[in-house]
Amino acid sequence: MKYRLLGRTGVWVSEISLGTMTFGGKEHPVYRTHGALGQEEVDRLVGTALDAGINFIDTADVYADGESEELLGRAIGQRRRDVVLATKLIAPVGPGPNDQGLSRLHVMRALEDSLRRLNTDYIDLYQIHNHDHLTPIEETLSALDDAVRQGKVRYIGSSNLSAWQISKALGVSALHDQAKFVANQAYYSLLSRDAERDLVPMAEDAGLSLTVWQPLAGGFLTGKFDRGGATTEPDSRRALNGFDFVPFDEEKGFQVLDVLRAVAARHDVSPARVAIAWLLAQRAVTSVIVGARKLEQLTDNIAAVDLTLTEQDLAELDEVSRSPLAYPNWIQGWFAPTRTPAGNQA
């Protein structure tokens, strides 16, 4: 396994991190199609991940109504010191009006509940899971700062926020000398390179880690789906749900998949492994979160850290997946500085 720094902290995290959305939820109306893994299966996946050198594990209080955290906490057991443990909050976790959001009330409640379910005294990376348009960011950041000062949280981060929202939060934290975000978790894949417009430049400028969720676009980039709907994996979440959780143009998706398969064939590896290796070769990416239902899926994903794509591979994948520049990115490119320093005229 290879490791990269978590933002501007001194903490090293594995290039591949383990996602836990597949843990639990056997009777849940939504999560039962995500994997619905029981304790024995979770123990096997977590043990394999840790033995392979993965030290970064991500979950959320909303996954399977908290069952994911419970199963993960038991699976980690005595190996807690081997794990940089991340969880998230904002989504509804109960029927009450205050059982969601990013108010101080809910932040404190949600943190205590996650600590209990995970059977730990502290969270290494506590992340807000989305933007709360009702709660002032000052209130949320103050509550998170208190959690850090109490020793219940080591670092804080965000997920699914826009670049301006993260930048504003960083400014508020700096103004009040509070703990600030060190990482952002975002959707990024060969089928959606939207993050490159603002989130990637912002992360580089601010020194934030970028962790990636859904690197295989809901399983589409595994290459197990063909035009016309045929699949070699009928029990997959994509096949069972009948819809794509992450939106993309299907025809362009198959164009990307054609190139992905060609690159994979050159290296004699799976398309999934290539898709993850491509992400690890991109600017600002710190870790790619993989969520598996089967052990062989996890081991194949882990092997992506040892796959080095050639310049030809990267150029072909970039060409077929590139997104059109959005305003103002395209016009700023027109006015990029070309002048030379005084005394060094061309």
Tab-separated table of C-alpha atoms in Angstrom:
chain	number	residue	atom	x	y	z
A	1	MET	CA	0.000	0.000	0.000
A	2	LYS	CA	1.068	3.582	-0.640
A	3	TYR	CA	0.201	6.581	1.531
A	4	ARG	CA	-0.397	10.280	1.049
A	5	LEU	CA	-0.705	13.134	3.535
A	6	LEU	CA	-4.158	14.163	4.725
A	7	GLY	CA	-4.192	17.806	3.669
A	8	ARG	CA	-1.649	19.908	5.504
A	9	THR	CA	-1.681	17.633	8.530
A	10	GLY	CA	1.101	15.182	9.292
A	11	VAL	CA	-1.276	12.227	9.024
A	12	TRP	CA	-0.630	9.577	6.373
A	13	VAL	CA	-3.640	7.841	4.835
A	14	SER	CA	-3.734	4.975	2.363
A	15	GLU	CA	-4.306	5.733	-1.314
A	16	ILE	CA	-7.193	3.295	-1.191
A	17	SER	CA	-9.736	3.787	1.577
A	18	LEU	CA	-12.525	1.430	2.531
A	19	GLY	CA	-16.099	2.647	2.159
A	20	THR	CA	-18.814	1.021	4.256
A	21	MET	CA	-22.111	1.773	2.528
A	22	THR	CA	-22.424	-1.976	1.864
A	23	PHE	CA	-22.380	-2.768	5.596
A	24	GLY	CA	-25.761	-3.654	7.127
A	25	GLY	CA	-29.290	-2.755	6.078
A	26	LYS	CA	-30.601	-6.200	5.238
A	27	GLU	CA	-34.164	-5.092	6.066
A	28	HIS	CA	-33.705	-1.480	4.998
A	29	PRO	CA	-35.797	-0.346	1.993
A	30	VAL	CA	-32.787	1.400	0.412
A	31	TYR	CA	-29.597	-0.135	1.792
A	32	ARG	CA	-30.670	-3.740	1.267
A	33	THR	CA	-29.661	-3.334	-2.402
A	34	HIS	CA	-26.299	-1.775	-1.518
A	35	GLY	CA	-24.835	-4.968	-0.111
A	36	ALA	CA	-26.582	-5.659	3.198
A	37	LEU	CA	-23.476	-7.385	4.531
A	38	GLY	CA	-23.633	-9.032	7.941
A	39	GLN	CA	-21.010	-9.061	10.673
A	40	GLU	CA	-19.092	-12.081	9.395
A	41	GLU	CA	-18.767	-10.603	5.910
A	42	VAL	CA	-17.860	-7.186	7.309
A	43	ASP	CA	-15.174	-8.724	9.525
A	44	ARG	CA	-13.676	-10.425	6.484
A	45	LEU	CA	-13.601	-7.262	4.363
A	46	VAL	CA	-12.221	-5.046	7.124
A	47	GLY	CA	-9.593	-7.621	8.081
A	48	THR	CA	-8.485	-7.993	4.473
A	49	ALA	CA	-8.298	-4.227	4.043
A	50	LEU	CA	-6.234	-3.698	7.175
A	51	ASP	CA	-3.917	-6.581	6.344
A	52	ALA	CA	-3.356	-5.037	2.905
A	53	GLY	CA	-2.248	-1.770	4.518
A	54	ILE	CA	-5.446	0.229	4.192
A	55	ASN	CA	-5.590	2.509	7.228
A	56	PHE	CA	-8.368	4.894	6.114
A	57	ILE	CA	-11.988	3.791	6.568
A	58	ASP	CA	-15.017	5.955	5.819
A	59	THR	CA	-18.600	5.583	7.017
A	60	ALA	CA	-21.610	7.771	7.877
A	61	ASP	CA	-24.284	7.777	10.543
A	62	VAL	CA	-27.015	7.505	7.895
A	63	TYR	CA	-25.714	4.300	6.306
A	64	ALA	CA	-28.266	1.584	7.105
A	65	ASP	CA	-29.635	3.817	9.887
A	66	GLY	CA	-26.435	3.531	11.905
A	67	GLU	CA	-25.943	-0.196	11.488
A	68	SER	CA	-22.920	0.375	9.246
A	69	GLU	CA	-21.131	2.185	12.089
A	70	GLU	CA	-22.038	-0.566	14.560
A	71	LEU	CA	-20.759	-3.358	12.329
A	72	LEU	CA	-17.599	-1.410	11.531
A	73	GLY	CA	-16.896	-0.668	15.191
A	74	ARG	CA	-17.094	-4.359	16.050
A	75	ALA	CA	-14.963	-5.328	13.050
A	76	ILE	CA	-12.183	-2.899	13.970
A	77	GLY	CA	-12.132	-4.127	17.554
A	78	GLN	CA	-8.640	-4.101	19.025
A	79	ARG	CA	-7.116	-2.668	15.839
A	80	ARG	CA	-8.477	0.834	16.455
A	81	ARG	CA	-4.987	2.379	16.470
A	82	ASP	CA	-4.401	1.009	12.965
A	83	VAL	CA	-7.298	3.015	11.543
A	84	VAL	CA	-7.818	6.628	10.535
A	85	LEU	CA	-11.564	6.495	11.102
A	86	ALA	CA	-13.890	8.883	9.285
A	87	THR	CA	-17.632	9.337	9.584
A	88	LYS	CA	-20.174	11.915	8.463
A	89	LEU	CA	-23.354	13.645	9.597
A	90	ILE	CA	-26.289	15.753	8.375
A	91	ALA	CA	-28.894	13.305	7.049
A	92	PRO	CA	-32.006	12.361	9.067
A	93	VAL	CA	-31.276	9.698	11.672
A	94	GLY	CA	-34.627	9.821	13.454
A	95	PRO	CA	-38.213	11.099	13.166
A	96	GLY	CA	-37.751	14.344	15.085
A	97	PRO	CA	-37.252	17.766	13.485
A	98	ASN	CA	-33.820	18.074	15.125
A	99	ASP	CA	-32.626	14.612	14.089
A	100	GLN	CA	-30.853	16.068	11.061
A	101	GLY	CA	-28.907	19.091	9.875
A	102	LEU	CA	-25.835	20.882	11.164
A	103	SER	CA	-27.129	22.815	14.164
A	104	ARG	CA	-25.044	22.743	17.334
A	105	LEU	CA	-27.785	20.622	18.894
A	106	HIS	CA	-27.617	17.973	16.192
A	107	VAL	CA	-23.833	18.036	15.774
A	108	MET	CA	-23.349	17.211	19.459
A	109	ARG	CA	-26.054	14.537	19.470
A	110	ALA	CA	-24.847	12.939	16.255
A	111	LEU	CA	-21.239	12.849	17.443
A	112	GLU	CA	-22.109	11.112	20.699
A	113	ASP	CA	-24.266	8.589	18.831
A	114	SER	CA	-21.512	7.831	16.328
A	115	LEU	CA	-18.943	7.400	19.101
A	116	ARG	CA	-21.245	4.925	20.808
A	117	ARG	CA	-22.020	2.939	17.667
A	118	LEU	CA	-18.377	2.827	16.606
A	119	ASN	CA	-17.314	1.893	20.138
A	120	THR	CA	-14.550	4.472	20.197
A	121	ASP	CA	-13.568	7.533	22.210
A	122	TYR	CA	-12.721	9.694	19.209
A	123	ILE	CA	-13.303	10.193	15.490
A	124	ASP	CA	-10.209	10.892	13.403
A	125	LEU	CA	-12.033	12.765	10.629
A	126	TYR	CA	-15.541	14.103	11.247
A	127	GLN	CA	-17.186	15.361	8.062
A	128	ILE	CA	-20.314	17.315	7.301
A	129	HIS	CA	-22.110	15.244	4.653
A	130	ASN	CA	-23.729	18.091	2.730
A	131	HIS	CA	-24.676	21.759	2.917
A	132	ASP	CA	-27.276	22.869	5.467
A	133	HIS	CA	-28.969	25.956	4.040
A	134	LEU	CA	-30.821	26.624	7.312
A	135	THR	CA	-27.951	26.629	9.804
A	136	PRO	CA	-25.323	29.388	9.679
A	137	ILE	CA	-21.914	27.897	8.945
A	138	GLU	CA	-20.568	29.816	11.966
A	139	GLU	CA	-22.769	27.724	14.279
A	140	THR	CA	-21.684	24.450	12.706
A	141	LEU	CA	-17.986	25.274	12.749
A	142	SER	CA	-18.159	26.436	16.363
A	143	ALA	CA	-19.703	23.127	17.403
A	144	LEU	CA	-17.113	21.155	15.437
A	145	ASP	CA	-14.303	23.211	16.964
A	146	ASP	CA	-15.626	22.413	20.432
A	147	ALA	CA	-15.583	18.709	19.552
A	148	VAL	CA	-11.943	18.995	18.491
A	149	ARG	CA	-10.978	20.861	21.667
A	150	GLN	CA	-12.762	18.210	23.743
A	151	GLY	CA	-10.633	15.511	22.098
A	152	LYS	CA	-13.638	13.717	20.612
A	153	VAL	CA	-12.613	14.647	17.061
A	154	ARG	CA	-9.101	14.923	15.653
A	155	TYR	CA	-9.818	16.670	12.333
A	156	ILE	CA	-12.856	17.969	10.469
A	157	GLY	CA	-13.805	17.838	6.811
A	158	SER	CA	-16.610	18.277	4.320
A	159	SER	CA	-18.390	16.276	1.662
A	160	ASN	CA	-20.566	17.302	-1.293
A	161	LEU	CA	-20.016	21.029	-0.783
A	162	SER	CA	-19.289	23.482	-3.569
A	163	ALA	CA	-15.936	25.225	-3.721
A	164	TRP	CA	-17.329	28.570	-2.564
A	165	GLN	CA	-18.978	26.963	0.466
A	166	ILE	CA	-15.730	25.324	1.525
A	167	SER	CA	-13.768	28.526	0.952
A	168	LYS	CA	-16.247	30.468	3.064
A	169	ALA	CA	-15.973	27.889	5.847
A	170	LEU	CA	-12.170	28.082	5.767
A	171	GLY	CA	-12.384	31.869	6.051
A	172	VAL	CA	-14.762	31.706	9.007
A	173	SER	CA	-12.521	29.199	10.792
A	174	ALA	CA	-9.453	31.370	10.217
A	175	LEU	CA	-11.267	34.481	11.450
A	176	HIS	CA	-12.193	32.826	14.742
A	177	ASP	CA	-9.014	30.729	15.140
A	178	GLN	CA	-11.014	27.516	15.004
A	179	ALA	CA	-10.301	24.047	13.676
A	180	LYS	CA	-10.684	24.106	9.897
A	181	PHE	CA	-11.489	21.574	7.230
A	182	VAL	CA	-8.465	19.506	6.207
A	183	ALA	CA	-10.225	17.318	3.648
A	184	ASN	CA	-13.097	17.294	1.193
A	185	GLN	CA	-14.886	14.196	-0.072
A	186	ALA	CA	-16.351	14.497	-3.566
A	187	TYR	CA	-17.733	12.481	-6.436
A	188	TYR	CA	-15.114	12.169	-9.176
A	189	SER	CA	-14.749	9.583	-11.912
A	190	LEU	CA	-14.023	9.115	-15.600
A	191	LEU	CA	-17.746	9.705	-16.151
A	192	SER	CA	-17.878	12.937	-14.147
A	193	ARG	CA	-14.941	15.313	-14.060
A	194	ASP	CA	-16.961	18.244	-12.714
A	195	ALA	CA	-14.672	18.384	-9.676
A	196	GLU	CA	-11.880	19.679	-11.917
A	197	ARG	CA	-13.740	22.940	-12.576
A	198	ASP	CA	-13.504	24.419	-9.075
A	199	LEU	CA	-13.071	21.777	-6.359
A	200	VAL	CA	-9.660	20.541	-7.514
A	201	PRO	CA	-8.119	24.042	-7.908
A	202	MET	CA	-9.631	25.073	-4.570
A	203	ALA	CA	-8.219	21.987	-2.829
A	204	GLU	CA	-4.762	22.615	-4.240
A	205	ASP	CA	-4.833	26.285	-3.264
A	206	ALA	CA	-6.137	25.642	0.271
A	207	GLY	CA	-4.069	22.509	0.906
A	208	LEU	CA	-7.103	20.258	1.368
A	209	SER	CA	-7.081	16.554	0.739
A	210	LEU	CA	-9.492	15.309	-1.884
A	211	THR	CA	-11.005	11.907	-1.211
A	212	VAL	CA	-13.123	10.393	-3.950
A	213	TRP	CA	-16.415	8.530	-3.644
A	214	GLN	CA	-18.081	6.451	-6.368
A	215	PRO	CA	-14.874	6.074	-8.426
A	216	LEU	CA	-16.621	3.420	-10.546
A	217	ALA	CA	-19.788	5.467	-11.119
A	218	GLY	CA	-22.141	3.109	-9.359
A	219	GLY	CA	-20.419	0.056	-10.819
A	220	PHE	CA	-20.736	1.130	-14.460
A	221	LEU	CA	-16.955	1.384	-14.906
A	222	THR	CA	-16.426	-2.204	-13.833
A	223	GLY	CA	-17.160	-3.046	-17.455
A	224	LYS	CA	-19.820	-5.564	-16.498
A	225	PHE	CA	-22.577	-3.700	-18.336
A	226	ASP	CA	-23.109	-3.576	-22.083
A	227	ARG	CA	-25.198	-1.547	-24.505
A	228	GLY	CA	-28.731	-2.844	-24.401
A	229	GLY	CA	-28.681	-3.559	-20.662
A	230	ALA	CA	-26.904	-6.917	-20.646
A	231	THR	CA	-24.741	-7.525	-17.582
A	232	THR	CA	-22.472	-10.209	-16.206
A	233	GLU	CA	-23.427	-9.211	-12.665
A	234	PRO	CA	-27.249	-9.393	-12.300
A	235	ASP	CA	-27.051	-9.102	-8.505
A	236	SER	CA	-25.222	-5.764	-8.613
A	237	ARG	CA	-26.769	-2.650	-7.103
A	238	ARG	CA	-27.036	-1.000	-10.510
A	239	ALA	CA	-28.861	-4.002	-11.972
A	240	LEU	CA	-31.164	-4.402	-8.975
A	241	ASN	CA	-32.030	-0.723	-8.603
A	242	GLY	CA	-32.633	-0.149	-12.281
A	243	PHE	CA	-31.285	3.415	-12.107
A	244	ASP	CA	-27.997	5.266	-11.740
A	245	PHE	CA	-27.367	6.968	-8.410
A	246	VAL	CA	-24.784	9.178	-10.099
A	247	PRO	CA	-26.103	10.779	-13.313
A	248	PHE	CA	-24.195	10.522	-16.586
A	249	ASP	CA	-24.827	10.395	-20.311
A	250	GLU	CA	-25.051	6.687	-21.059
A	251	GLU	CA	-23.785	6.869	-24.641
A	252	LYS	CA	-20.737	8.852	-23.567
A	253	GLY	CA	-20.374	6.382	-20.727
A	254	PHE	CA	-20.049	3.512	-23.170
A	255	GLN	CA	-17.543	5.501	-25.231
A	256	VAL	CA	-15.435	5.903	-22.087
A	257	LEU	CA	-15.916	2.234	-21.283
A	258	ASP	CA	-14.668	1.198	-24.740
A	259	VAL	CA	-11.372	3.020	-24.147
A	260	LEU	CA	-11.201	1.820	-20.544
A	261	ARG	CA	-11.498	-1.789	-21.698
A	262	ALA	CA	-8.778	-1.267	-24.307
A	263	VAL	CA	-6.379	0.159	-21.725
A	264	ALA	CA	-7.246	-2.651	-19.303
A	265	ALA	CA	-6.512	-5.235	-21.988
A	266	ARG	CA	-3.059	-3.734	-22.581
A	267	HIS	CA	-2.237	-4.234	-18.905
A	268	ASP	CA	-4.197	-7.496	-18.516
A	269	VAL	CA	-6.197	-6.055	-15.614
A	270	SER	CA	-9.846	-5.220	-14.943
A	271	PRO	CA	-11.446	-1.966	-16.186
A	272	ALA	CA	-12.219	-1.135	-12.528
A	273	ARG	CA	-8.544	-1.259	-11.639
A	274	VAL	CA	-7.715	1.128	-14.478
A	275	ALA	CA	-10.495	3.551	-13.478
A	276	ILE	CA	-9.118	3.764	-9.946
A	277	ALA	CA	-5.506	4.052	-11.116
A	278	TRP	CA	-6.565	6.949	-13.368
A	279	LEU	CA	-7.976	8.789	-10.358
A	280	LEU	CA	-4.808	8.208	-8.338
A	281	ALA	CA	-2.886	9.858	-11.184
A	282	GLN	CA	-5.001	13.026	-11.011
A	283	ARG	CA	-4.135	16.323	-9.380
A	284	ALA	CA	-5.051	16.768	-5.712
A	285	VAL	CA	-6.483	13.258	-5.198
A	286	THR	CA	-5.373	11.836	-1.865
A	287	SER	CA	-7.405	8.657	-1.510
A	288	VAL	CA	-10.013	6.747	-3.481
A	289	ILE	CA	-12.864	5.218	-1.488
A	290	VAL	CA	-13.862	1.737	-2.608
A	291	GLY	CA	-16.948	-0.040	-1.357
A	292	ALA	CA	-17.164	-3.764	-1.951
A	293	ARG	CA	-19.741	-6.492	-1.518
A	294	LYS	CA	-17.352	-9.309	-2.347
A	295	LEU	CA	-13.786	-10.013	-1.261
A	296	GLU	CA	-12.549	-10.385	-4.837
A	297	GLN	CA	-13.881	-6.907	-5.656
A	298	LEU	CA	-11.927	-5.414	-2.775
A	299	THR	CA	-8.655	-7.171	-3.611
A	300	ASP	CA	-8.915	-6.118	-7.252
A	301	ASN	CA	-9.557	-2.492	-6.271
A	302	ILE	CA	-6.635	-2.501	-3.835
A	303	ALA	CA	-4.317	-3.677	-6.616
A	304	ALA	CA	-4.906	-0.367	-8.440
A	305	VAL	CA	-2.158	1.242	-6.331
A	306	ASP	CA	0.401	-0.925	-8.133
A	307	LEU	CA	-0.861	-0.109	-11.633
A	308	THR	CA	1.106	2.648	-13.355
A	309	LEU	CA	-0.669	3.958	-16.428
A	310	THR	CA	1.457	5.052	-19.372
A	311	GLU	CA	1.323	8.484	-20.972
A	312	GLN	CA	-0.605	6.882	-23.833
A	313	ASP	CA	-3.123	5.357	-21.409
A	314	LEU	CA	-3.676	8.664	-19.644
A	315	ALA	CA	-3.949	10.617	-22.901
A	316	GLU	CA	-6.548	8.241	-24.339
A	317	LEU	CA	-8.630	8.228	-21.159
A	318	ASP	CA	-8.377	11.998	-20.862
A	319	GLU	CA	-9.493	12.543	-24.437
A	320	VAL	CA	-12.610	10.372	-24.233
A	321	SER	CA	-13.704	11.574	-20.783
A	322	ARG	CA	-12.813	15.273	-20.903
A	323	SER	CA	-15.630	17.669	-19.982
A	324	PRO	CA	-16.151	20.966	-21.804
A	325	LEU	CA	-14.791	23.934	-19.920
A	326	ALA	CA	-17.396	25.887	-17.972
A	327	TYR	CA	-17.506	29.651	-17.613
A	328	PRO	CA	-15.427	31.420	-16.352
A	329	ASN	CA	-12.772	28.714	-16.730
A	330	TRP	CA	-12.678	28.923	-20.521
A	331	ILE	CA	-12.332	32.679	-20.713
A	332	GLN	CA	-9.692	32.782	-17.967
A	333	GLY	CA	-7.655	30.447	-20.154
A	334	TRP	CA	-7.692	33.102	-22.890
A	335	PHE	CA	-6.072	35.625	-20.588
A	336	ALA	CA	-3.522	33.380	-18.910
A	337	PRO	CA	-0.309	35.425	-18.341
A	338	THR	CA	2.200	35.075	-21.161
A	339	ARG	CA	4.416	38.038	-20.318
A	340	THR	CA	8.017	37.536	-19.262
A	341	PRO	CA	9.849	39.342	-16.425
A	342	ALA	CA	11.482	42.672	-17.223
A	343	GLY	CA	14.978	42.211	-18.601
A	344	ASN	CA	14.134	38.813	-20.050
A	345	GLN	CA	12.233	39.846	-23.132
A	346	ALA	CA	11.887	37.152	-25.744
